[in-house]
PDB file of N, CA and C in Angstrom:
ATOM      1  N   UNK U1467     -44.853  16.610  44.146  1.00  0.00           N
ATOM      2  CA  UNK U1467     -44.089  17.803  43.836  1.00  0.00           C
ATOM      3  C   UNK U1467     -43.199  18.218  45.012  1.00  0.00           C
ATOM      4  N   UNK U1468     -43.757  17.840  46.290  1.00  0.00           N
ATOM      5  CA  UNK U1468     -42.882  18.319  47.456  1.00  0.00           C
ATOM      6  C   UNK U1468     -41.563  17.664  47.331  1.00  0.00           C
ATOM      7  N   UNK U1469     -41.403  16.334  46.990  1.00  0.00           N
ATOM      8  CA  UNK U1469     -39.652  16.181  46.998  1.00  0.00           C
ATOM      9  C   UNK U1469     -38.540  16.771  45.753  1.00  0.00           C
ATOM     10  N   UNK U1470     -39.487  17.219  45.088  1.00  0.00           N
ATOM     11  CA  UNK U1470     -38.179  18.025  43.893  1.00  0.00           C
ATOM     12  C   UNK U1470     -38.417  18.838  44.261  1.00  0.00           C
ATOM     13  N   UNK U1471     -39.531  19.996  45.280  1.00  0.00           N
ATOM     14  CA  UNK U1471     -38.906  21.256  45.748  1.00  0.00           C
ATOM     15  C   UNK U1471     -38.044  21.220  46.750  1.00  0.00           C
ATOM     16  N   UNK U1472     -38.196  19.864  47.622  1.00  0.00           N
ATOM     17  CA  UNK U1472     -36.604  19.953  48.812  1.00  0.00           C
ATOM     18  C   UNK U1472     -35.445  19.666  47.908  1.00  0.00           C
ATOM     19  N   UNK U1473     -35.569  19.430  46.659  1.00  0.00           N
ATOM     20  CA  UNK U1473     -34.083  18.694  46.243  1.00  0.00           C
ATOM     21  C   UNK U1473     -33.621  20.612  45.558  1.00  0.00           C
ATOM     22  N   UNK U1474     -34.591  21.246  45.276  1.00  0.00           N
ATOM     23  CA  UNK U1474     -33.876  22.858  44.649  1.00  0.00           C
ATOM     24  C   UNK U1474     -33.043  23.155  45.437  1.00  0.00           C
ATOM     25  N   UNK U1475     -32.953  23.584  46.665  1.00  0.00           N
ATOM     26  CA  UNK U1475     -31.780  24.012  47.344  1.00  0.00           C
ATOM     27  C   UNK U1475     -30.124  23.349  47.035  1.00  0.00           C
ATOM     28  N   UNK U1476     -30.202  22.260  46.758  1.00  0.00           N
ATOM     29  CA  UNK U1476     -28.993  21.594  46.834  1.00  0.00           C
ATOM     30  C   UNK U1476     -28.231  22.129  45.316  1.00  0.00           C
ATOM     31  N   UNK U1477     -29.208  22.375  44.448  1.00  0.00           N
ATOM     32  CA  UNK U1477     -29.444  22.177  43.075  1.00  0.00           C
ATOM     33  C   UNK U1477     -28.881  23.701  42.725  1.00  0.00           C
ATOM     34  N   UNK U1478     -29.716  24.536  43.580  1.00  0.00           N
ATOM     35  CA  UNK U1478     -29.374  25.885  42.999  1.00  0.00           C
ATOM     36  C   UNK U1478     -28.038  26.534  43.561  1.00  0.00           C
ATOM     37  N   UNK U1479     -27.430  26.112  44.716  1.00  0.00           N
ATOM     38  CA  UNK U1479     -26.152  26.462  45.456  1.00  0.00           C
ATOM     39  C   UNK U1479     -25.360  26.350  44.149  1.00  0.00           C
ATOM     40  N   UNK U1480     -24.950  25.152  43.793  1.00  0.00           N
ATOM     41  CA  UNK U1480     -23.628  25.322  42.235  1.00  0.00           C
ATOM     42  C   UNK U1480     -24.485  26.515  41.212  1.00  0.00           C
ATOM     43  N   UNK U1481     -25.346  26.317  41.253  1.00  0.00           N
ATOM     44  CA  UNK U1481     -25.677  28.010  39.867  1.00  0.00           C
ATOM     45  C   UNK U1481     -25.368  29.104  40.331  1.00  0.00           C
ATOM     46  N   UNK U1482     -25.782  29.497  41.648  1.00  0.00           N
ATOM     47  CA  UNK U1482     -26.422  30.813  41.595  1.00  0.00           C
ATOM     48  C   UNK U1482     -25.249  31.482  42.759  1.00  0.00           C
ATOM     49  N   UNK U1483     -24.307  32.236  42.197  1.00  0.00           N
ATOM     50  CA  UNK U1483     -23.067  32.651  42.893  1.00  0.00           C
ATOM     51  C   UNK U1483     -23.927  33.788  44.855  1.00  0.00           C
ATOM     52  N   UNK U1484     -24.936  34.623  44.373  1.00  0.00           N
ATOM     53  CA  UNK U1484     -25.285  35.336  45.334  1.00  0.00           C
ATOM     54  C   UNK U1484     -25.483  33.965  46.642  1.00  0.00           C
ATOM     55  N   UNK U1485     -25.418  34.449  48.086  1.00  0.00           N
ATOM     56  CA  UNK U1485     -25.748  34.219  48.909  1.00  0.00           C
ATOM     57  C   UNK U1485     -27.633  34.010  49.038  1.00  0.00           C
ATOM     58  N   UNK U1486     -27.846  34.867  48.809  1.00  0.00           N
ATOM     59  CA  UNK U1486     -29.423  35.469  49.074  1.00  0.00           C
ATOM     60  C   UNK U1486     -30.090  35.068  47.866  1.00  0.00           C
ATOM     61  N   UNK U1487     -29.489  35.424  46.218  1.00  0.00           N
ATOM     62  CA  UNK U1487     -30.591  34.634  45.029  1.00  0.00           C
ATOM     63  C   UNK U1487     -31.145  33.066  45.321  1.00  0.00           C
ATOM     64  N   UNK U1488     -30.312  32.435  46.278  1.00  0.00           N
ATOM     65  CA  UNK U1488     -31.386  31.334  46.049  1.00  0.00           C
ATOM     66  C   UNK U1488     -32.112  30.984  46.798  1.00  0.00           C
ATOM     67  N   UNK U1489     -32.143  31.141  47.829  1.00  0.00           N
ATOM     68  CA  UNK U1489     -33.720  31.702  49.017  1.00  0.00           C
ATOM     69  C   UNK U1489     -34.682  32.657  47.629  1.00  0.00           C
ATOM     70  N   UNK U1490     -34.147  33.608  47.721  1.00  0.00           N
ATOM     71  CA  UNK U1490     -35.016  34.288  47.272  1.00  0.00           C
ATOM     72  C   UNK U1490     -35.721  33.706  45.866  1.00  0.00           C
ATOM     73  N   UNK U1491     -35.386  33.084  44.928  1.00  0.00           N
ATOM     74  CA  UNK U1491     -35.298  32.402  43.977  1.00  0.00           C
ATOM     75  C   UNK U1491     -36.755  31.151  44.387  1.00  0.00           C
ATOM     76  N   UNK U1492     -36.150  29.943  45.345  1.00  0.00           N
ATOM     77  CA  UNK U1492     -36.867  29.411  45.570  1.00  0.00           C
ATOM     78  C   UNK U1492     -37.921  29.772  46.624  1.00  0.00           C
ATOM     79  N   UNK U1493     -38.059  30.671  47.341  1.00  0.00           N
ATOM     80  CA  UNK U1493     -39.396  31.663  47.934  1.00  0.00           C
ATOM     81  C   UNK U1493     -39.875  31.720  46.791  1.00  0.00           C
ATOM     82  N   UNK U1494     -39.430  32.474  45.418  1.00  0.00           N
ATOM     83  CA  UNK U1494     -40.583  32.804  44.253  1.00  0.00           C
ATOM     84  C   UNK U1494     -41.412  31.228  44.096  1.00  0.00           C
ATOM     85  N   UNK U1495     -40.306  30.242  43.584  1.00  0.00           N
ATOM     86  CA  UNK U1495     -41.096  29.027  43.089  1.00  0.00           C
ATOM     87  C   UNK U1495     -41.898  28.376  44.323  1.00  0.00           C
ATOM     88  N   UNK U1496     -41.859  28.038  45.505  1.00  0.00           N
ATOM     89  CA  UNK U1496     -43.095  28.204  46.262  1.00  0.00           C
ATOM     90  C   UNK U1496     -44.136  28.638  46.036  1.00  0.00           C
ATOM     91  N   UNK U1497     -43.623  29.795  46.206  1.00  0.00           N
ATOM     92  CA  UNK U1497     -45.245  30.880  45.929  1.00  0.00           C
ATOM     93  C   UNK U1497     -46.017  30.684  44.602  1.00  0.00           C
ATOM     94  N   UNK U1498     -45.625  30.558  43.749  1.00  0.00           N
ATOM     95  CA  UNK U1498     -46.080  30.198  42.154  1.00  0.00           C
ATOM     96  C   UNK U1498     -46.419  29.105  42.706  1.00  0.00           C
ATOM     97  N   UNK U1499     -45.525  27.783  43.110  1.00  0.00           N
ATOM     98  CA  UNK U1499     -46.224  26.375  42.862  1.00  0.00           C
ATOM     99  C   UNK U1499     -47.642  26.599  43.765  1.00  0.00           C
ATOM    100  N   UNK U1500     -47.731  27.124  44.850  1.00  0.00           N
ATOM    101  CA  UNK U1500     -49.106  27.013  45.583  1.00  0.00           C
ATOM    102  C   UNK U1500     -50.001  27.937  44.900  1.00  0.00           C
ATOM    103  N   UNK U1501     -49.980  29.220  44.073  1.00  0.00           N
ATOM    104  CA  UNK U1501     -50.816  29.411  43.079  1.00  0.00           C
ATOM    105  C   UNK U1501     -51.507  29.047  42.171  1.00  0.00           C
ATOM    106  N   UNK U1502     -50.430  28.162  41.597  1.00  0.00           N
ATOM    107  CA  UNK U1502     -50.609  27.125  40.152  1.00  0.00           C
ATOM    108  C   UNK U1502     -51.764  25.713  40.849  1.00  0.00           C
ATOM    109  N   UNK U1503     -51.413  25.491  42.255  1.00  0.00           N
ATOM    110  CA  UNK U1503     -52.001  24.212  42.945  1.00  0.00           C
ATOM    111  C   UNK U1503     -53.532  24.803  43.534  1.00  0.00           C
ATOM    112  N   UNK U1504     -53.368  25.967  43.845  1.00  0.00           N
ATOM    113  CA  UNK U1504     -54.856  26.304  43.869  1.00  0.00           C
ATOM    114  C   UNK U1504     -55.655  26.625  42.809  1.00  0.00           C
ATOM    115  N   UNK U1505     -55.401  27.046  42.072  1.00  0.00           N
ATOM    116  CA  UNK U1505     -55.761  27.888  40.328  1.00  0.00           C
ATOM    117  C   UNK U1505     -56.313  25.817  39.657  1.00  0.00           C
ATOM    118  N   UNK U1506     -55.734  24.983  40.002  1.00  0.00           N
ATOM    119  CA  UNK U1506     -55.853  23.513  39.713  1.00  0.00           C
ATOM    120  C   UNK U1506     -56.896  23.332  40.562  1.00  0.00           C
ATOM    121  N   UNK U1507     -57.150  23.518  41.759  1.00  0.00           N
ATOM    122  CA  UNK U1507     -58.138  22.745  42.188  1.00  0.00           C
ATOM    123  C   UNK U1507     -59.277  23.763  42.302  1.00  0.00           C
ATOM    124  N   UNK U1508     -59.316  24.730  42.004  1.00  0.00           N
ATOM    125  CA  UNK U1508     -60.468  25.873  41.490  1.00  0.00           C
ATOM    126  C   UNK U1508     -61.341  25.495  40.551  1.00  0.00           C
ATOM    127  N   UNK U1509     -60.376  24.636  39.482  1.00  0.00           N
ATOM    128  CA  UNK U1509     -61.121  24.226  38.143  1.00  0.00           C
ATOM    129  C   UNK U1509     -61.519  22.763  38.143  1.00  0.00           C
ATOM    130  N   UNK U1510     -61.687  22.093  39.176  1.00  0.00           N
ATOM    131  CA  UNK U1510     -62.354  21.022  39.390  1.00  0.00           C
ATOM    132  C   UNK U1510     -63.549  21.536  39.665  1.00  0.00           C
ATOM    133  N   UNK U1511     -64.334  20.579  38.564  1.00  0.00           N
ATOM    134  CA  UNK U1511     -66.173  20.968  38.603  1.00  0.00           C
ATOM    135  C   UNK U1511     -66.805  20.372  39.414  1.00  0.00           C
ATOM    136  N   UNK U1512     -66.371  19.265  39.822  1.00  0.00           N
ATOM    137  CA  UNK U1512     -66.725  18.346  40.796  1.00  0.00           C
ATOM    138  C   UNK U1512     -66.295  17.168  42.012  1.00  0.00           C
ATOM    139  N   UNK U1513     -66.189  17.752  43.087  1.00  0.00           N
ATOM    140  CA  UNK U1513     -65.576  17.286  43.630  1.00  0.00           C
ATOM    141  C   UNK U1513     -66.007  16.512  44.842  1.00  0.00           C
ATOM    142  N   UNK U1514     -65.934  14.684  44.723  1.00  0.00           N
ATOM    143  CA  UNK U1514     -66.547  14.092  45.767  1.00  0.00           C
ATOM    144  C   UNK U1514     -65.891  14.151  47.278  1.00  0.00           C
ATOM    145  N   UNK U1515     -66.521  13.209  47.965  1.00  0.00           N
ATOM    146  CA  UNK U1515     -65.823  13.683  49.459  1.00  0.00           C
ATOM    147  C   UNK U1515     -64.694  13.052  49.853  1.00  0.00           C
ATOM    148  N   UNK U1516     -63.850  12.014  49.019  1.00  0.00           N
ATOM    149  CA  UNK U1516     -63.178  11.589  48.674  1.00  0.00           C
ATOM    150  C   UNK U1516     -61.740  12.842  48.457  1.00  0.00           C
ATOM    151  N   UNK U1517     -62.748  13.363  46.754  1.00  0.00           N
ATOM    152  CA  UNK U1517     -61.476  14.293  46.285  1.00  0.00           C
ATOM    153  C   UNK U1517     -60.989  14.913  47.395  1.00  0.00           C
ATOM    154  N   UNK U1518     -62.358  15.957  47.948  1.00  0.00           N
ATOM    155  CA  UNK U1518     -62.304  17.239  49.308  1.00  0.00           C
ATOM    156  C   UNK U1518     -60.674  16.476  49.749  1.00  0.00           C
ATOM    157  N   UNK U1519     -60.876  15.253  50.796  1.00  0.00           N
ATOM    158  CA  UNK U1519     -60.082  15.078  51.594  1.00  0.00           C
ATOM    159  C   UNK U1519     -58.362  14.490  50.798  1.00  0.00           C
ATOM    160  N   UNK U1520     -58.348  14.190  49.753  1.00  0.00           N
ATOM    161  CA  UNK U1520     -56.667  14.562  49.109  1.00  0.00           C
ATOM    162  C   UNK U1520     -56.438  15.430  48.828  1.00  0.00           C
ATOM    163  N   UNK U1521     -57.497  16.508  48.324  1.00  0.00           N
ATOM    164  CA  UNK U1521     -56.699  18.055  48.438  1.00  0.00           C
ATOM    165  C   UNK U1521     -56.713  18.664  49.578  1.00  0.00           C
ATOM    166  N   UNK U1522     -57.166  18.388  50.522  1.00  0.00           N
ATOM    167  CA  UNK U1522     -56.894  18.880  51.970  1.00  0.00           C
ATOM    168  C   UNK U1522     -55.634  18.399  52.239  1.00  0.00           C
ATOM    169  N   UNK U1523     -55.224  16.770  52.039  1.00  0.00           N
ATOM    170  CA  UNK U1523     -53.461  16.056  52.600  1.00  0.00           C
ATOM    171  C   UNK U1523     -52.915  16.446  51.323  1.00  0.00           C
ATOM    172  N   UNK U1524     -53.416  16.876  49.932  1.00  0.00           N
ATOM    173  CA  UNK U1524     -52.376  17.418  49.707  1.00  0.00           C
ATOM    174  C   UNK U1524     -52.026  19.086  49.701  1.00  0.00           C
ATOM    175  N   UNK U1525     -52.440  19.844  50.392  1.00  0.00           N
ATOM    176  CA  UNK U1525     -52.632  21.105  50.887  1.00  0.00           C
ATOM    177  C   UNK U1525     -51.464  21.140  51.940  1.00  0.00           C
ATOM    178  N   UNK U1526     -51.974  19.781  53.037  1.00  0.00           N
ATOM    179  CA  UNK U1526     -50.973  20.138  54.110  1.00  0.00           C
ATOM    180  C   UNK U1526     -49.284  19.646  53.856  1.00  0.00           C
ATOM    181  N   UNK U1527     -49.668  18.652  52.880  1.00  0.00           N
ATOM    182  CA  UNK U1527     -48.360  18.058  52.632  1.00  0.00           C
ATOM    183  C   UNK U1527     -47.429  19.423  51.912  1.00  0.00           C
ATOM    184  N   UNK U1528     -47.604  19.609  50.969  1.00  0.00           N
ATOM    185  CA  UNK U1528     -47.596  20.995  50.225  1.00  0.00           C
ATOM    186  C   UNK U1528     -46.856  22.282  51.227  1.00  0.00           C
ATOM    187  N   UNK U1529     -47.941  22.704  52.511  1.00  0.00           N
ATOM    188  CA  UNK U1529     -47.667  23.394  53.395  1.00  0.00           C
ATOM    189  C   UNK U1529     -46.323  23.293  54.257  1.00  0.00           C
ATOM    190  N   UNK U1530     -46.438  21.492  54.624  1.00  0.00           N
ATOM    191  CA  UNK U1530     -45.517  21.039  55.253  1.00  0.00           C
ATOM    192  C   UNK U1530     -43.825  21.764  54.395  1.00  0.00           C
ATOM    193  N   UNK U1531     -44.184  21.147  53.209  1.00  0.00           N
ATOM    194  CA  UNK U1531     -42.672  20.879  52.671  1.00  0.00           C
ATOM    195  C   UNK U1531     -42.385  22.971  52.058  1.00  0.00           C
ATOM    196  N   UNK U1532     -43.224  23.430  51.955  1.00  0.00           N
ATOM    197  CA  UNK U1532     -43.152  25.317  51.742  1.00  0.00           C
ATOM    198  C   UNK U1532     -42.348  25.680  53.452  1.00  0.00           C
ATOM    199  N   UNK U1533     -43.071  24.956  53.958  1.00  0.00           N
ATOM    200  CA  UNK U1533     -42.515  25.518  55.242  1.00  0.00           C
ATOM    201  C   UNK U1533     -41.143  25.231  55.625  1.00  0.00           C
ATOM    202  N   UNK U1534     -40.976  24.195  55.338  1.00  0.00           N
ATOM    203  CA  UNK U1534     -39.594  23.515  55.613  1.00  0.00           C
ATOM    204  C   UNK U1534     -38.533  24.440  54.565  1.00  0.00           C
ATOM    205  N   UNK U1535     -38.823  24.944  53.726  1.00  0.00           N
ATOM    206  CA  UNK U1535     -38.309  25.785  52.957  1.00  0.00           C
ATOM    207  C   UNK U1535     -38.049  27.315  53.030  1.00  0.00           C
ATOM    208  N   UNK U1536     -38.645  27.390  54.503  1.00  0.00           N
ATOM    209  CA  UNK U1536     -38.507  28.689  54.709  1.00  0.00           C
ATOM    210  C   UNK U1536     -39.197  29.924  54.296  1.00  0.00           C
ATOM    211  N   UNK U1537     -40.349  28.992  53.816  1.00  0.00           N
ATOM    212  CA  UNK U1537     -41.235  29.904  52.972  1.00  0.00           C
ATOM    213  C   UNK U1537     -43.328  29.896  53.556  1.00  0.00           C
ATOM    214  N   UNK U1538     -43.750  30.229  53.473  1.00  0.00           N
ATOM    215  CA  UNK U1538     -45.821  29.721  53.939  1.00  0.00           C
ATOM    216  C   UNK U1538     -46.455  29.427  52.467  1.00  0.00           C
ATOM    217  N   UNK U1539     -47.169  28.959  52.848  1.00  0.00           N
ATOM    218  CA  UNK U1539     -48.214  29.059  51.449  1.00  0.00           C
ATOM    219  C   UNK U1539     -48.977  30.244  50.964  1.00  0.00           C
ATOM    220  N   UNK U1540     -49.443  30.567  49.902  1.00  0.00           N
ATOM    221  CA  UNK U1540     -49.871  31.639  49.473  1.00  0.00           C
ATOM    222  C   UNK U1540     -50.950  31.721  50.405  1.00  0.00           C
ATOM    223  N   UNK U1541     -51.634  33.040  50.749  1.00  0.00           N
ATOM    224  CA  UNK U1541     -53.037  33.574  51.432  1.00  0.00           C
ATOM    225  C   UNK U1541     -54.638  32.630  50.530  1.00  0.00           C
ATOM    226  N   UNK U1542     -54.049  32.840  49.341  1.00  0.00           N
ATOM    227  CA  UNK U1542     -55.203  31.956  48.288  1.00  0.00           C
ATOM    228  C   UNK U1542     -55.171  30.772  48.872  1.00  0.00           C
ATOM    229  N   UNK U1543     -54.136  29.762  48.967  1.00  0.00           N
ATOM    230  CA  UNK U1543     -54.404  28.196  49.153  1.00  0.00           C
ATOM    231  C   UNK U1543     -54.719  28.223  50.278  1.00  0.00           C
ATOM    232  N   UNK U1544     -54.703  29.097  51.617  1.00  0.00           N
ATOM    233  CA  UNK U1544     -54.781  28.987  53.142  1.00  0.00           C
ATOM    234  C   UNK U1544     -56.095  29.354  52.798  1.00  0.00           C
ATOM    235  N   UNK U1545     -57.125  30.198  52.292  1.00  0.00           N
ATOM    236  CA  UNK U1545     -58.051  30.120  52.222  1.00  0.00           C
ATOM    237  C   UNK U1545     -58.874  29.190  51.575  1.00  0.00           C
ATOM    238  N   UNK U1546     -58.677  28.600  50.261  1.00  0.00           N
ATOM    239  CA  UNK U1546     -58.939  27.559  49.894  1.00  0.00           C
ATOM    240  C   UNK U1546     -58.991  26.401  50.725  1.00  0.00           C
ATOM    241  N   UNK U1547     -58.194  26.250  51.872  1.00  0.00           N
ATOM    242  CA  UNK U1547     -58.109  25.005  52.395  1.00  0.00           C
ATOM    243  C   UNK U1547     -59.071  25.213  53.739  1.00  0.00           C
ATOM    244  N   UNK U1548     -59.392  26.379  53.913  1.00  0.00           N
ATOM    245  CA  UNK U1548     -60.505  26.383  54.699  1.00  0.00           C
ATOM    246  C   UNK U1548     -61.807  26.427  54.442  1.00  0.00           C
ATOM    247  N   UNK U1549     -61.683  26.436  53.252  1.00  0.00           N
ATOM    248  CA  UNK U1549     -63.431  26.587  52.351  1.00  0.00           C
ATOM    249  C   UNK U1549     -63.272  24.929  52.033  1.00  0.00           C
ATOM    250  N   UNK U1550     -62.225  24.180  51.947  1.00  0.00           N
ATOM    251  CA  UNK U1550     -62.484  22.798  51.651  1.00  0.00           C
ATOM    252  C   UNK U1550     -62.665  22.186  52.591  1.00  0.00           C
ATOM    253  N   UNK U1551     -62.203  22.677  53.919  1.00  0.00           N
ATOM    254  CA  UNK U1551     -62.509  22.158  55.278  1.00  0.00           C
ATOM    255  C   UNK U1551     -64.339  21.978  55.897  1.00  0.00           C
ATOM    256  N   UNK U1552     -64.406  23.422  55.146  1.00  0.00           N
ATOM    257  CA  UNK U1552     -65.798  23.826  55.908  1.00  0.00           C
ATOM    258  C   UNK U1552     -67.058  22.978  54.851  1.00  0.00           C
ATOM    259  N   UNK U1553     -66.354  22.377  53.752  1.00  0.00           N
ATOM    260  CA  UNK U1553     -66.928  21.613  52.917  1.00  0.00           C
ATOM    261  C   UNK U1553     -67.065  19.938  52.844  1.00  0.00           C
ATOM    262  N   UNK U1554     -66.037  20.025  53.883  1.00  0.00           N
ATOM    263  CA  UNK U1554     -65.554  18.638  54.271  1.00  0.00           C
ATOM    264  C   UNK U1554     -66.847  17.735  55.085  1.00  0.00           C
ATOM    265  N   UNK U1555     -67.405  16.689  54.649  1.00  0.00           N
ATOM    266  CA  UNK U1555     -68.278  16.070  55.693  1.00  0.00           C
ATOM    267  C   UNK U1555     -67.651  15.507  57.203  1.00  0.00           C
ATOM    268  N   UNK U1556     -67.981  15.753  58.005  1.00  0.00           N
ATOM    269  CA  UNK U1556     -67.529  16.044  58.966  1.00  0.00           C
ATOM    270  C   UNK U1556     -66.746  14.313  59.422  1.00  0.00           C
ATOM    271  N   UNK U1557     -65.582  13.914  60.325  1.00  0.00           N
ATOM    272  CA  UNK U1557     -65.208  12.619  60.258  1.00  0.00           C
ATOM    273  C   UNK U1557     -65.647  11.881  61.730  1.00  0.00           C
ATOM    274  N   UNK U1558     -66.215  10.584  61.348  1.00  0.00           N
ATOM    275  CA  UNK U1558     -66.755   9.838  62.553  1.00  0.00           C
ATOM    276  C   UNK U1558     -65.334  10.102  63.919  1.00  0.00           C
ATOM    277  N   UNK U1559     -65.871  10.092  64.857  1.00  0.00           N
ATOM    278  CA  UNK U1559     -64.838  10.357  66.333  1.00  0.00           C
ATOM    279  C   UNK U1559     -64.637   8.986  66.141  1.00  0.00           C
ATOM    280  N   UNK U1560     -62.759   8.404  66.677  1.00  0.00           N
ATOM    281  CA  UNK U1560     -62.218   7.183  66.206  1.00  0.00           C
ATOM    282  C   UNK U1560     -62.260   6.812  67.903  1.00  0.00           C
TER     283      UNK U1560
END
């Protein structure tokens, strides 16, 4: 999902005549997509230690590309990703 939210900016400049609607515009869809992405991994009943650690890279990946957008992730997924952390079996020192 992170590369069709970097491609909105390019996308929404020809629509949206305001300066400011499309920041503001794509700030909303951020914020929804990391709602919708936590509200998804809420309703997983079971999750091995496997899953834990792709929704953790995809948490940060997620984070990464919100940020690059000028935008954070919702307070819900930043907490979520620390309850998946603290759930996380811990990783052998490399």
């Amino acid at each position: 999902i992170g590369q069709y939210l970097m491609t909105l900016p390019q996308h929404l400049e020809m629509h949206l005549s305001e300066k400011q609607a499309p920041l503001q515009f794509l700030s909303e869809v951020c914020t929804h997509t990391c709602e919708v992405y936590a509200e998804k991994i809420l309703n997983i009943r079971n999750m091995d230690a496997l899953g834990t650690k792709r929704c953790l890279n995809d948490i940060v990946y997620l984070s990464s590309v919100v940020e690059d957008l000028g935008s954070t992730i919702t307070p819900s997924l930043k907490n979520l990703e620390k309850s998946l952390r603290a759930a996380a079996p811990s990783q052998p020192a490399e």
